[in-house]
CSV table of C-alpha atoms and ligand atoms in Angstrom, one decimal:
chain,number,residue,atom,x,y,z
T,1,MET,CA,11.7,24.3,4.6
T,2,SER,CA,8.9,22.3,3.3
T,3,ALA,CA,6.7,24.0,0.7
T,4,LEU,CA,3.9,23.4,2.2
T,5,ASN,CA,1.3,24.9,4.1
T,6,VAL,CA,0.4,22.1,7.0
T,7,GLN,CA,-0.9,23.6,9.7
T,8,LYS,CA,-3.9,25.5,6.8
T,9,LEU,CA,-4.2,21.7,4.6
T,10,ARG,CA,-4.1,20.2,7.9
T,11,GLN,CA,-7.8,22.3,7.3
T,12,ASP,CA,-9.1,19.9,4.8
T,13,PHE,CA,-9.1,16.8,7.3
T,14,PRO,CA,-12.4,16.8,9.8
T,15,ASN,CA,-10.2,13.7,11.9
T,16,LEU,CA,-7.6,16.5,12.4
T,17,GLY,CA,-9.1,17.9,14.9
T,18,LEU,CA,-10.4,15.5,17.5
T,19,LYS,CA,-10.0,14.8,21.0
T,20,VAL,CA,-9.7,11.8,22.9
T,21,TYR,CA,-9.9,11.6,25.8
T,22,GLY,CA,-10.1,15.4,26.0
T,23,LYS,CA,-7.0,15.3,24.4
T,24,PRO,CA,-6.0,16.7,21.0
T,25,LEU,CA,-5.6,13.3,19.2
T,26,VAL,CA,-2.6,13.5,17.2
T,27,TYR,CA,-2.5,10.5,14.5
T,28,LEU,CA,1.0,8.6,13.8
T,29,ASP,CA,-1.4,5.3,12.4
T,30,ASN,CA,-1.4,6.8,8.6
T,31,ALA,CA,0.2,3.0,7.3
T,32,ALA,CA,-2.4,1.2,8.8
T,33,THR,CA,-4.4,3.8,7.2
T,34,THR,CA,-4.6,6.9,6.3
T,35,PHE,CA,-7.3,10.4,7.0
T,36,LYS,CA,-10.2,11.1,3.9
T,37,PRO,CA,-10.0,14.9,2.9
T,38,GLN,CA,-13.1,16.4,3.3
T,39,CYS,CA,-12.7,17.1,-0.7
T,40,VAL,CA,-12.6,12.9,-0.9
T,41,ILE,CA,-15.7,12.9,1.8
T,42,ASP,CA,-17.4,14.9,-0.2
T,43,ALA,CA,-17.8,13.1,-3.5
T,44,VAL,CA,-18.6,9.7,-1.7
T,45,SER,CA,-21.2,11.7,-0.3
T,46,GLN,CA,-22.6,13.5,-3.4
T,47,TYR,CA,-22.7,10.3,-4.5
T,48,TYR,CA,-24.4,8.7,-2.5
T,49,ALA,CA,-26.9,11.6,-1.5
T,50,GLN,CA,-27.5,12.7,-5.3
T,51,GLY,CA,-25.9,10.1,-7.9
T,52,THR,CA,-27.2,6.7,-6.7
T,53,SER,CA,-26.9,4.1,-9.3
T,54,ASN,CA,-25.5,1.1,-11.1
T,55,VAL,CA,-22.6,1.2,-13.3
T,56,HIS,CA,-22.1,-0.2,-16.9
T,57,ARG,CA,-25.9,-0.6,-17.0
T,58,GLY,CA,-29.7,0.6,-18.9
T,59,VAL,CA,-29.4,4.7,-20.3
T,60,HIS,CA,-31.2,6.5,-17.5
T,61,PHE,CA,-29.7,9.5,-16.4
T,62,LEU,CA,-28.2,8.5,-13.1
T,63,THR,CA,-26.3,5.8,-14.5
T,64,GLU,CA,-25.2,7.4,-17.2
T,65,GLN,CA,-23.6,10.3,-14.5
T,66,ALA,CA,-22.2,7.6,-12.3
T,67,THR,CA,-20.7,5.4,-14.9
T,68,LYS,CA,-18.7,8.5,-16.6
T,69,ASP,CA,-17.4,9.5,-13.1
T,70,PHE,CA,-16.3,5.8,-12.5
T,71,GLU,CA,-14.9,6.2,-15.7
T,72,GLY,CA,-13.1,9.4,-15.3
T,73,SER,CA,-12.0,7.8,-11.8
T,74,ARG,CA,-10.3,5.6,-14.5
T,75,GLN,CA,-8.9,7.8,-15.9
T,76,SER,CA,-7.4,9.5,-12.5
T,77,VAL,CA,-5.8,6.3,-11.5
T,78,GLN,CA,-3.8,5.6,-15.1
T,79,GLN,CA,-2.5,9.5,-15.2
T,80,PHE,CA,-1.9,9.0,-11.6
T,81,LEU,CA,0.0,5.6,-12.7
T,82,ASN,CA,1.5,6.7,-15.4
T,83,ALA,CA,0.2,4.3,-17.8
T,84,LYS,CA,-0.2,3.7,-21.2
T,85,SER,CA,-4.1,2.7,-20.9
T,86,ALA,CA,-7.3,2.9,-18.8
T,87,GLN,CA,-7.5,-0.8,-19.9
T,88,GLU,CA,-4.7,-1.6,-18.3
T,89,ILE,CA,-6.3,-0.1,-14.7
T,90,ILE,CA,-8.3,-2.7,-12.5
T,91,PHE,CA,-10.3,-2.0,-9.7
T,92,THR,CA,-10.8,-3.8,-6.7
T,93,ARG,CA,-11.1,-4.5,-2.7
T,94,GLY,CA,-7.8,-3.1,-2.1
T,95,THR,CA,-2.9,-4.5,-2.7
T,96,THR,CA,-4.9,-7.4,-1.3
T,97,GLU,CA,-7.1,-9.0,-3.6
T,98,SER,CA,-5.3,-7.0,-5.9
T,99,ILE,CA,-2.3,-10.1,-5.3
T,100,ASN,CA,-4.7,-12.5,-4.8
T,101,LEU,CA,-6.2,-11.6,-8.1
T,102,VAL,CA,-2.7,-11.9,-9.8
T,103,ALA,CA,-1.8,-15.2,-7.7
T,104,GLN,CA,-4.4,-17.3,-9.0
T,105,SER,CA,-5.3,-16.1,-12.8
T,106,PHE,CA,-1.2,-15.7,-13.6
T,107,GLY,CA,-0.3,-17.6,-11.3
T,108,ARG,CA,-2.7,-20.9,-11.8
T,109,THR,CA,-2.0,-20.0,-15.7
T,110,PHE,CA,1.4,-20.5,-16.1
T,111,LEU,CA,2.8,-22.0,-13.1
T,112,LYS,CA,3.9,-25.4,-12.5
T,113,ALA,CA,4.5,-27.3,-10.4
T,114,GLY,CA,8.9,-26.8,-9.8
T,115,ASP,CA,8.4,-23.5,-10.5
T,116,GLU,CA,9.0,-20.5,-7.9
T,117,ILE,CA,8.5,-17.2,-7.0
T,118,VAL,CA,11.2,-15.1,-5.1
T,119,ILE,CA,9.6,-12.5,-2.5
T,120,SER,CA,11.5,-11.0,-0.1
T,121,HIS,CA,12.1,-11.1,3.3
T,122,MET,CA,10.1,-8.1,4.7
T,123,GLU,CA,7.2,-8.8,2.9
T,124,HIS,CA,4.0,-8.2,4.4
T,125,HIS,CA,1.4,-11.4,4.4
T,126,SER,CA,-1.1,-10.2,1.1
T,127,ASN,CA,2.3,-10.7,-0.4
T,128,ILE,CA,3.2,-13.9,0.8
T,129,VAL,CA,-0.2,-15.7,1.8
T,130,PRO,CA,-1.5,-15.9,-2.3
T,131,TRP,CA,2.0,-16.8,-3.1
T,132,GLN,CA,1.2,-20.0,-0.3
T,133,ILE,CA,-2.0,-21.0,-1.8
T,134,LEU,CA,-0.8,-20.8,-5.1
T,135,CYS,CA,2.2,-22.3,-4.1
T,136,GLN,CA,-0.2,-25.6,-2.5
T,137,GLN,CA,-2.3,-25.3,-5.0
T,138,ALA,CA,0.0,-26.2,-8.0
T,139,GLY,CA,3.4,-27.2,-6.4
T,140,CYS,CA,5.6,-24.7,-7.0
T,141,ILE,CA,8.3,-23.1,-4.4
T,142,LEU,CA,8.2,-19.3,-3.0
T,143,LYS,CA,11.6,-18.7,-2.0
T,144,ALA,CA,11.8,-15.7,-0.1
T,145,ALA,CA,15.7,-13.5,-0.8
T,146,PRO,CA,17.6,-12.4,2.8
T,147,MET,CA,18.1,-9.0,4.7
T,148,ASN,CA,20.3,-7.7,6.5
T,149,GLU,CA,20.3,-6.4,10.1
T,150,LYS,CA,19.7,-2.4,8.7
T,151,GLY,CA,16.7,-4.2,7.0
T,152,GLU,CA,18.0,-3.7,3.6
T,153,LEU,CA,17.4,-6.3,1.3
T,154,ILE,CA,21.1,-7.7,0.6
T,155,TRP,CA,21.0,-8.2,-3.4
T,156,ASP,CA,24.0,-10.3,-4.0
T,157,GLU,CA,21.3,-13.1,-2.2
T,158,PHE,CA,18.6,-11.8,-4.6
T,159,ILE,CA,20.0,-11.8,-7.2
T,160,ARG,CA,21.0,-15.9,-6.0
T,161,LEU,CA,17.6,-16.5,-6.2
T,162,LEU,CA,16.7,-15.9,-10.3
T,163,THR,CA,17.2,-18.7,-11.7
T,164,PRO,CA,15.9,-20.2,-14.5
T,165,LYS,CA,12.7,-22.1,-12.5
T,166,THR,CA,12.0,-18.5,-11.2
T,167,ARG,CA,8.4,-17.3,-12.8
T,168,LEU,CA,8.2,-15.0,-11.3
T,169,VAL,CA,9.2,-11.5,-8.5
T,170,SER,CA,6.8,-10.3,-6.5
T,171,ILE,CA,8.5,-7.4,-4.1
T,172,VAL,CA,7.4,-4.5,-1.7
T,173,TYR,CA,8.5,-0.6,-2.9
T,174,VAL,CA,7.8,0.1,0.4
T,175,SER,CA,8.1,-2.0,3.6
T,176,ASN,CA,4.9,-0.8,5.5
T,177,SER,CA,6.5,-2.0,9.2
T,178,LEU,CA,10.6,-1.0,7.9
T,179,GLY,CA,10.5,1.8,6.0
T,180,THR,CA,12.9,0.4,3.9
T,181,VAL,CA,13.0,1.4,0.5
T,182,ASN,CA,13.5,-1.5,-1.4
T,183,PRO,CA,15.4,-0.7,-5.3
T,184,VAL,CA,12.7,-1.7,-7.8
T,185,VAL,CA,13.4,-0.9,-10.8
T,186,GLN,CA,16.8,-2.6,-11.0
T,187,ILE,CA,15.0,-5.8,-9.2
T,188,ILE,CA,12.7,-5.2,-12.6
T,189,LYS,CA,15.9,-4.7,-14.9
T,190,GLU,CA,17.7,-8.2,-13.4
T,191,ALA,CA,14.6,-9.8,-13.6
T,192,HIS,CA,13.6,-8.8,-16.7
T,193,SER,CA,17.1,-9.4,-17.9
T,194,ARG,CA,15.9,-12.6,-17.1
T,195,GLY,CA,12.8,-12.7,-18.7
T,196,ILE,CA,10.7,-13.1,-15.2
T,197,PRO,CA,8.2,-10.8,-14.7
T,198,VAL,CA,7.2,-8.2,-11.6
T,199,LEU,CA,4.9,-7.6,-9.5
T,200,VAL,CA,5.4,-4.0,-7.5
T,201,ASP,CA,3.4,-4.1,-3.8
T,202,GLY,CA,2.4,-0.3,-3.8
T,203,ALA,CA,0.7,0.0,-0.7
T,204,GLN,CA,3.1,2.2,1.2
T,205,ALA,CA,4.5,3.5,-1.9
T,206,VAL,CA,2.3,6.1,-3.5
T,207,THR,CA,2.4,7.9,-0.7
T,208,TYR,CA,5.8,7.9,-0.7
T,209,GLY,CA,6.4,9.3,-4.5
T,210,PRO,CA,5.5,9.3,-8.4
T,211,VAL,CA,5.1,6.2,-9.3
T,212,ASP,CA,5.2,5.9,-13.1
T,213,VAL,CA,4.4,2.2,-13.9
T,214,GLN,CA,6.0,3.0,-18.2
T,215,ALA,CA,8.9,3.8,-16.2
T,216,LEU,CA,9.6,1.2,-13.4
T,217,ASP,CA,8.8,-1.5,-16.5
T,218,CYS,CA,6.8,-3.0,-13.5
T,219,ASP,CA,4.3,-6.3,-14.7
T,220,PHE,CA,1.5,-5.6,-12.3
T,221,PHE,CA,1.5,-2.2,-9.1
T,222,ALA,CA,-1.2,-3.4,-6.7
T,223,PHE,CA,-2.2,-0.4,-4.6
T,224,SER,CA,-5.4,0.7,-1.5
T,225,GLY,CA,-7.5,3.5,-2.1
T,226,HIS,CA,-7.2,4.5,2.1
T,227,LYS,CA,-3.6,4.9,2.4
T,228,ILE,CA,-3.2,7.1,0.1
T,229,PHE,CA,-6.6,9.6,1.9
T,230,GLY,CA,-9.1,7.6,0.4
T,231,PRO,CA,-12.1,5.1,1.1
T,232,THR,CA,-11.2,1.5,1.6
T,233,GLY,CA,-12.7,-0.8,-0.4
T,234,ILE,CA,-11.5,0.1,-3.0
T,235,GLY,CA,-8.1,-0.8,-4.7
T,236,ILE,CA,-6.4,-0.9,-7.9
T,237,LEU,CA,-4.7,-3.3,-9.5
T,238,TYR,CA,-3.0,-2.5,-12.3
T,239,GLY,CA,-1.1,-5.3,-15.7
T,240,LYS,CA,0.8,-4.9,-18.7
T,241,GLN,CA,-2.1,-5.3,-21.0
T,242,LYS,CA,-0.8,-8.1,-23.1
T,243,LEU,CA,-0.2,-10.4,-19.6
T,244,LEU,CA,-3.7,-9.2,-18.4
T,245,GLU,CA,-5.6,-10.2,-21.9
T,246,SER,CA,-3.5,-13.8,-21.4
T,247,MET,CA,-5.0,-14.1,-18.5
T,248,PRO,CA,-8.0,-15.0,-17.1
T,249,PRO,CA,-11.3,-14.2,-15.6
T,250,TYR,CA,-10.9,-13.8,-11.3
T,251,GLN,CA,-14.1,-14.7,-10.5
T,252,GLY,CA,-17.6,-15.1,-12.7
T,253,GLY,CA,-20.4,-12.3,-12.8
T,254,GLY,CA,-22.5,-9.4,-14.5
T,255,ASP,CA,-20.3,-7.4,-15.9
T,256,MET,CA,-17.4,-9.5,-16.6
T,257,ILE,CA,-19.2,-11.2,-20.2
T,258,SER,CA,-19.5,-10.3,-23.7
T,259,SER,CA,-22.3,-12.5,-23.9
T,260,VAL,CA,-23.7,-16.6,-21.3
T,261,THR,CA,-25.0,-19.3,-23.1
T,262,PHE,CA,-25.8,-22.6,-20.7
T,263,ALA,CA,-23.2,-24.2,-23.5
T,264,LYS,CA,-20.6,-21.6,-23.6
T,265,THR,CA,-19.9,-17.9,-22.2
T,266,THR,CA,-17.8,-15.2,-24.1
T,267,TYR,CA,-16.0,-13.0,-21.3
T,268,ASN,CA,-15.4,-9.5,-21.6
T,269,VAL,CA,-13.0,-7.0,-23.0
T,270,LEU,CA,-10.2,-5.3,-20.4
T,271,PRO,CA,-11.0,-4.0,-17.7
T,272,TYR,CA,-14.2,-5.4,-17.2
T,273,LYS,CA,-13.2,-9.1,-18.1
T,274,PHE,CA,-11.1,-8.5,-14.3
T,275,GLU,CA,-14.5,-6.5,-12.1
T,276,ALA,CA,-17.5,-9.2,-11.5
T,277,GLY,CA,-20.7,-8.0,-10.2
T,278,THR,CA,-21.7,-4.3,-9.2
T,279,PRO,CA,-18.4,-2.5,-8.1
T,280,ALA,CA,-17.8,-0.1,-5.3
T,281,VAL,CA,-18.6,2.9,-6.9
T,282,ALA,CA,-18.8,5.5,-4.2
T,283,GLU,CA,-15.5,4.2,-3.4
T,284,VAL,CA,-14.4,4.3,-7.2
T,285,ILE,CA,-15.3,7.8,-7.0
T,286,GLY,CA,-14.4,9.5,-3.8
T,287,LEU,CA,-10.2,7.4,-4.4
T,288,GLY,CA,-10.5,9.9,-8.1
T,289,ALA,CA,-10.8,12.8,-5.8
T,290,ALA,CA,-8.9,11.7,-3.1
T,291,LEU,CA,-6.0,11.3,-6.2
T,292,ASN,CA,-6.8,14.7,-7.7
T,293,TYR,CA,-6.5,15.8,-4.5
T,294,VAL,CA,-3.0,14.6,-3.6
T,295,GLN,CA,-1.8,16.1,-6.9
T,296,ALA,CA,-2.6,19.5,-7.1
T,297,ILE,CA,-0.5,19.3,-3.3
T,298,GLY,CA,2.8,17.7,-5.5
T,299,LEU,CA,3.7,14.3,-4.1
T,300,GLU,CA,7.8,15.8,-3.2
T,301,ASN,CA,6.0,18.8,-1.3
T,302,MET,CA,4.5,15.1,0.6
T,303,ALA,CA,7.7,13.7,0.4
T,304,ALA,CA,9.9,16.2,0.7
T,305,HIS,CA,7.8,17.0,4.5
T,306,LYS,CA,7.9,13.9,5.6
T,307,LYS,CA,11.5,13.4,5.4
T,308,GLU,CA,12.2,16.3,7.6
T,309,LEU,CA,9.9,14.7,9.7
T,310,LEU,CA,11.8,11.2,9.3
T,311,LEU,CA,14.8,13.3,10.6
T,312,TYR,CA,13.2,14.2,13.0
T,313,GLY,CA,11.3,11.8,14.4
T,314,THR,CA,13.9,9.5,14.0
T,315,LYS,CA,16.2,12.2,16.1
T,316,VAL,CA,13.3,12.3,18.4
T,317,LEU,CA,13.7,8.4,19.3
T,318,THR,CA,17.2,8.0,19.6
T,319,SER,CA,17.2,10.5,21.7
T,320,ILE,CA,14.9,8.2,24.1
T,321,PRO,CA,17.0,5.6,26.7
T,322,GLY,CA,16.1,1.9,26.3
T,323,VAL,CA,14.3,3.0,22.4
T,324,ARG,CA,15.6,-0.1,19.1
T,325,MET,CA,14.5,1.4,16.4
T,326,ILE,CA,13.7,-1.5,13.6
T,327,GLY,CA,15.1,-1.0,10.4
T,328,THR,CA,17.2,2.2,9.8
T,329,ALA,CA,18.1,1.5,5.7
T,330,LYS,CA,19.6,3.4,4.3
T,331,GLU,CA,16.9,4.4,1.8
T,332,LYS,CA,13.2,5.1,4.7
T,333,SER,CA,9.8,5.8,3.5
T,334,SER,CA,8.4,7.4,7.4
T,335,VAL,CA,7.8,4.9,9.1
T,336,LEU,CA,9.3,4.9,12.3
T,337,SER,CA,9.5,1.0,14.0
T,338,PHE,CA,10.7,0.8,17.4
T,339,VAL,CA,10.7,-1.5,20.1
T,340,VAL,CA,11.9,0.2,24.2
T,341,GLU,CA,13.5,-1.7,26.8
T,342,GLY,CA,11.2,-3.8,29.5
T,343,ILE,CA,7.8,-2.2,27.8
T,344,HIS,CA,5.6,-4.2,26.2
T,345,PRO,CA,5.1,-2.0,22.9
T,346,HIS,CA,1.6,-3.0,23.3
T,347,ASP,CA,1.3,-1.1,27.0
T,348,LEU,CA,3.6,1.5,25.7
T,349,GLY,CA,0.7,2.0,22.5
T,350,THR,CA,-2.1,2.0,25.8
T,351,ILE,CA,0.1,4.0,27.9
T,352,VAL,CA,0.1,6.4,24.5
T,353,ASP,CA,-3.2,6.7,23.4
T,354,GLN,CA,-3.7,8.0,26.9
T,355,GLU,CA,-1.8,10.9,25.8
T,356,GLY,CA,-3.6,11.8,22.2
T,357,VAL,CA,-1.3,9.4,20.8
T,358,ALA,CA,-2.5,6.5,18.0
T,359,ILE,CA,0.5,4.7,17.1
T,360,ARG,CA,0.0,0.4,15.8
T,361,THR,CA,1.7,-1.9,18.2
T,362,GLY,CA,2.1,-5.3,17.0
T,363,HIS,CA,3.7,-7.0,13.9
T,364,HIS,CA,2.1,-4.7,11.1
T,365,CYS,CA,0.9,-8.0,9.4
T,366,THR,CA,4.6,-8.7,8.8
T,367,GLN,CA,5.3,-11.9,11.7
T,368,PRO,CA,8.8,-13.6,10.1
T,369,THR,CA,10.2,-9.8,9.9
T,370,MET,CA,9.7,-9.6,13.7
T,371,ASP,CA,10.6,-12.8,13.6
T,372,PHE,CA,14.0,-11.4,12.2
T,373,PHE,CA,14.3,-9.1,14.2
T,374,LYS,CA,13.8,-11.3,16.8
T,375,VAL,CA,10.7,-10.0,18.7
T,376,PRO,CA,7.3,-10.6,19.2
T,377,ALA,CA,6.0,-7.0,17.7
T,378,THR,CA,7.1,-3.2,17.3
T,379,ALA,CA,5.2,0.9,17.9
T,380,ARG,CA,5.2,2.1,15.0
T,381,ALA,CA,4.6,5.7,14.3
T,382,SER,CA,4.5,6.5,10.2
T,383,LEU,CA,3.9,10.0,9.5
T,384,ALA,CA,1.6,11.5,6.1
T,385,PHE,CA,2.6,14.7,5.2
T,386,TYR,CA,-0.3,15.7,7.7
T,387,ASN,CA,1.4,15.4,10.7
T,388,THR,CA,3.9,17.9,12.1
T,389,LYS,CA,6.8,18.2,14.0
T,390,GLU,CA,5.7,19.1,16.7
T,391,GLU,CA,3.0,15.5,17.4
T,392,LEU,CA,7.0,13.7,17.2
T,393,ASP,CA,7.4,15.5,20.2
T,394,ILE,CA,3.8,14.7,21.9
T,395,LEU,CA,4.8,10.9,20.7
T,396,GLY,CA,8.6,11.4,22.7
T,397,LYS,CA,6.9,13.5,25.7
T,398,ALA,CA,4.6,10.5,25.8
T,399,ILE,CA,7.5,7.5,25.5
T,400,TYR,CA,9.0,9.4,28.8
T,401,LYS,CA,5.7,8.7,30.4
T,402,ALA,CA,5.4,5.5,29.8
T,403,LYS,CA,8.6,4.8,30.4
T,404,GLU,CA,8.1,6.9,34.4
T,405,VAL,CA,4.7,4.7,34.3
T,406,PHE,CA,7.2,0.9,33.3
T,407,HIS,CA,10.3,2.7,35.7
T,408,ALA,CA,12.1,1.4,32.5
K,1,PLP,C1,3.5,-2.8,2.4
K,1,PLP,C2,1.4,-3.7,2.3
K,1,PLP,N1,1.2,-4.0,1.4
K,1,PLP,C3,0.2,-5.4,2.0
K,1,PLP,C4,-0.8,-4.4,2.0
K,1,PLP,C5,-2.3,-4.5,2.6
K,1,PLP,O1,-2.7,-3.6,2.0
K,1,PLP,P1,-4.6,-3.9,1.7
K,1,PLP,O2,-4.2,-4.4,3.8
K,1,PLP,O3,-5.4,-2.2,2.0
K,1,PLP,O4,-4.9,-5.2,0.9
K,1,PLP,C6,-0.5,-2.8,3.3
K,1,PLP,C7,-1.3,-3.1,4.3
K,1,PLP,O5,-1.3,-2.6,5.8
K,1,PLP,C8,0.7,-3.1,3.1
K,1,PLP,O6,1.2,-1.7,4.3
């Protein structure tokens, strides 16, 4: 039995009370984005209703208050990731922008023609395309470590790809389309023993369990606020201070400078060097509220409940004739990707939607993964700590309904 009072916690999320087509909403699309608790909604609306101001500018009461709240959120992120210093926490628009920042700033500075970047076959497009762009610009080479039929990284093949030419490993911690949890601790150790820095795509990892960037010893870690019950449009790039200091700015503009003349501009200190322009003040404040919320509940408690749901959901789905699970790694997060024989995932998604069940169908921004499993798309139920076994039963019934409609 999980330690969470899920029914009580569900009341924190106004969206969970919605009805669609007159039926209670069953929201199983949490890997795409999570619902927001009232405390996050309140923090954002409080800023707009009673505290709107820009940050790091001027001396008036409101700007000082907004700056205090904004920098307070940075400290919440630092504590959440156990980073050594708040200077290592850069606010971005999301995981995607964090990875692009590293590709363009670190990559264009330190990588040259012939250098290699190693990723895996199961990456989200946002951990593929920024490197492809860099490769076009700098002439470096992108290599993808293969996976097996379960959707697990093939360790020996990964190790074989680490050569004297490898300049960076960029790897997904938890796959959004398979649920695979990669052995990032070992990956980082192996890469570091060869002097290779590692970027961890933590978009799905921050809700999988506690993250400690110092224990991981990763060089960069990226995540998005909206996947951890925070607002959209805000994300984090963690980077080791020495590395960040060695990197040039990603964008130029206000706030990232120390002084500007037409002859010469000097840049601000970390983290501001990487935060050009007015930042997403409300979203940063909302993210701080979200991180405080999840820490009060406890990521371990959430993880234990989701593990139970994963086992239960796997049983529900695999007991349905014609269902094939895509992604059956031994170490898995609460992502249930599947196809049903005789029904296209989009048709399935449409029918279960009519029953009030929101699942994701498509390639999940992981087309190479879909190609590997020889499917155009999958249906994906991705679970949060506020989901229940009853909701998974409703999903099961909705799939049976779709099978009836399609005589599958
Ligand atoms: C594993 C993974 N990486 C990166 C991303 C990109 O995140 P965002 O769109 O918030 O930048 C996602 C989003 O689904 C993801 O699941």
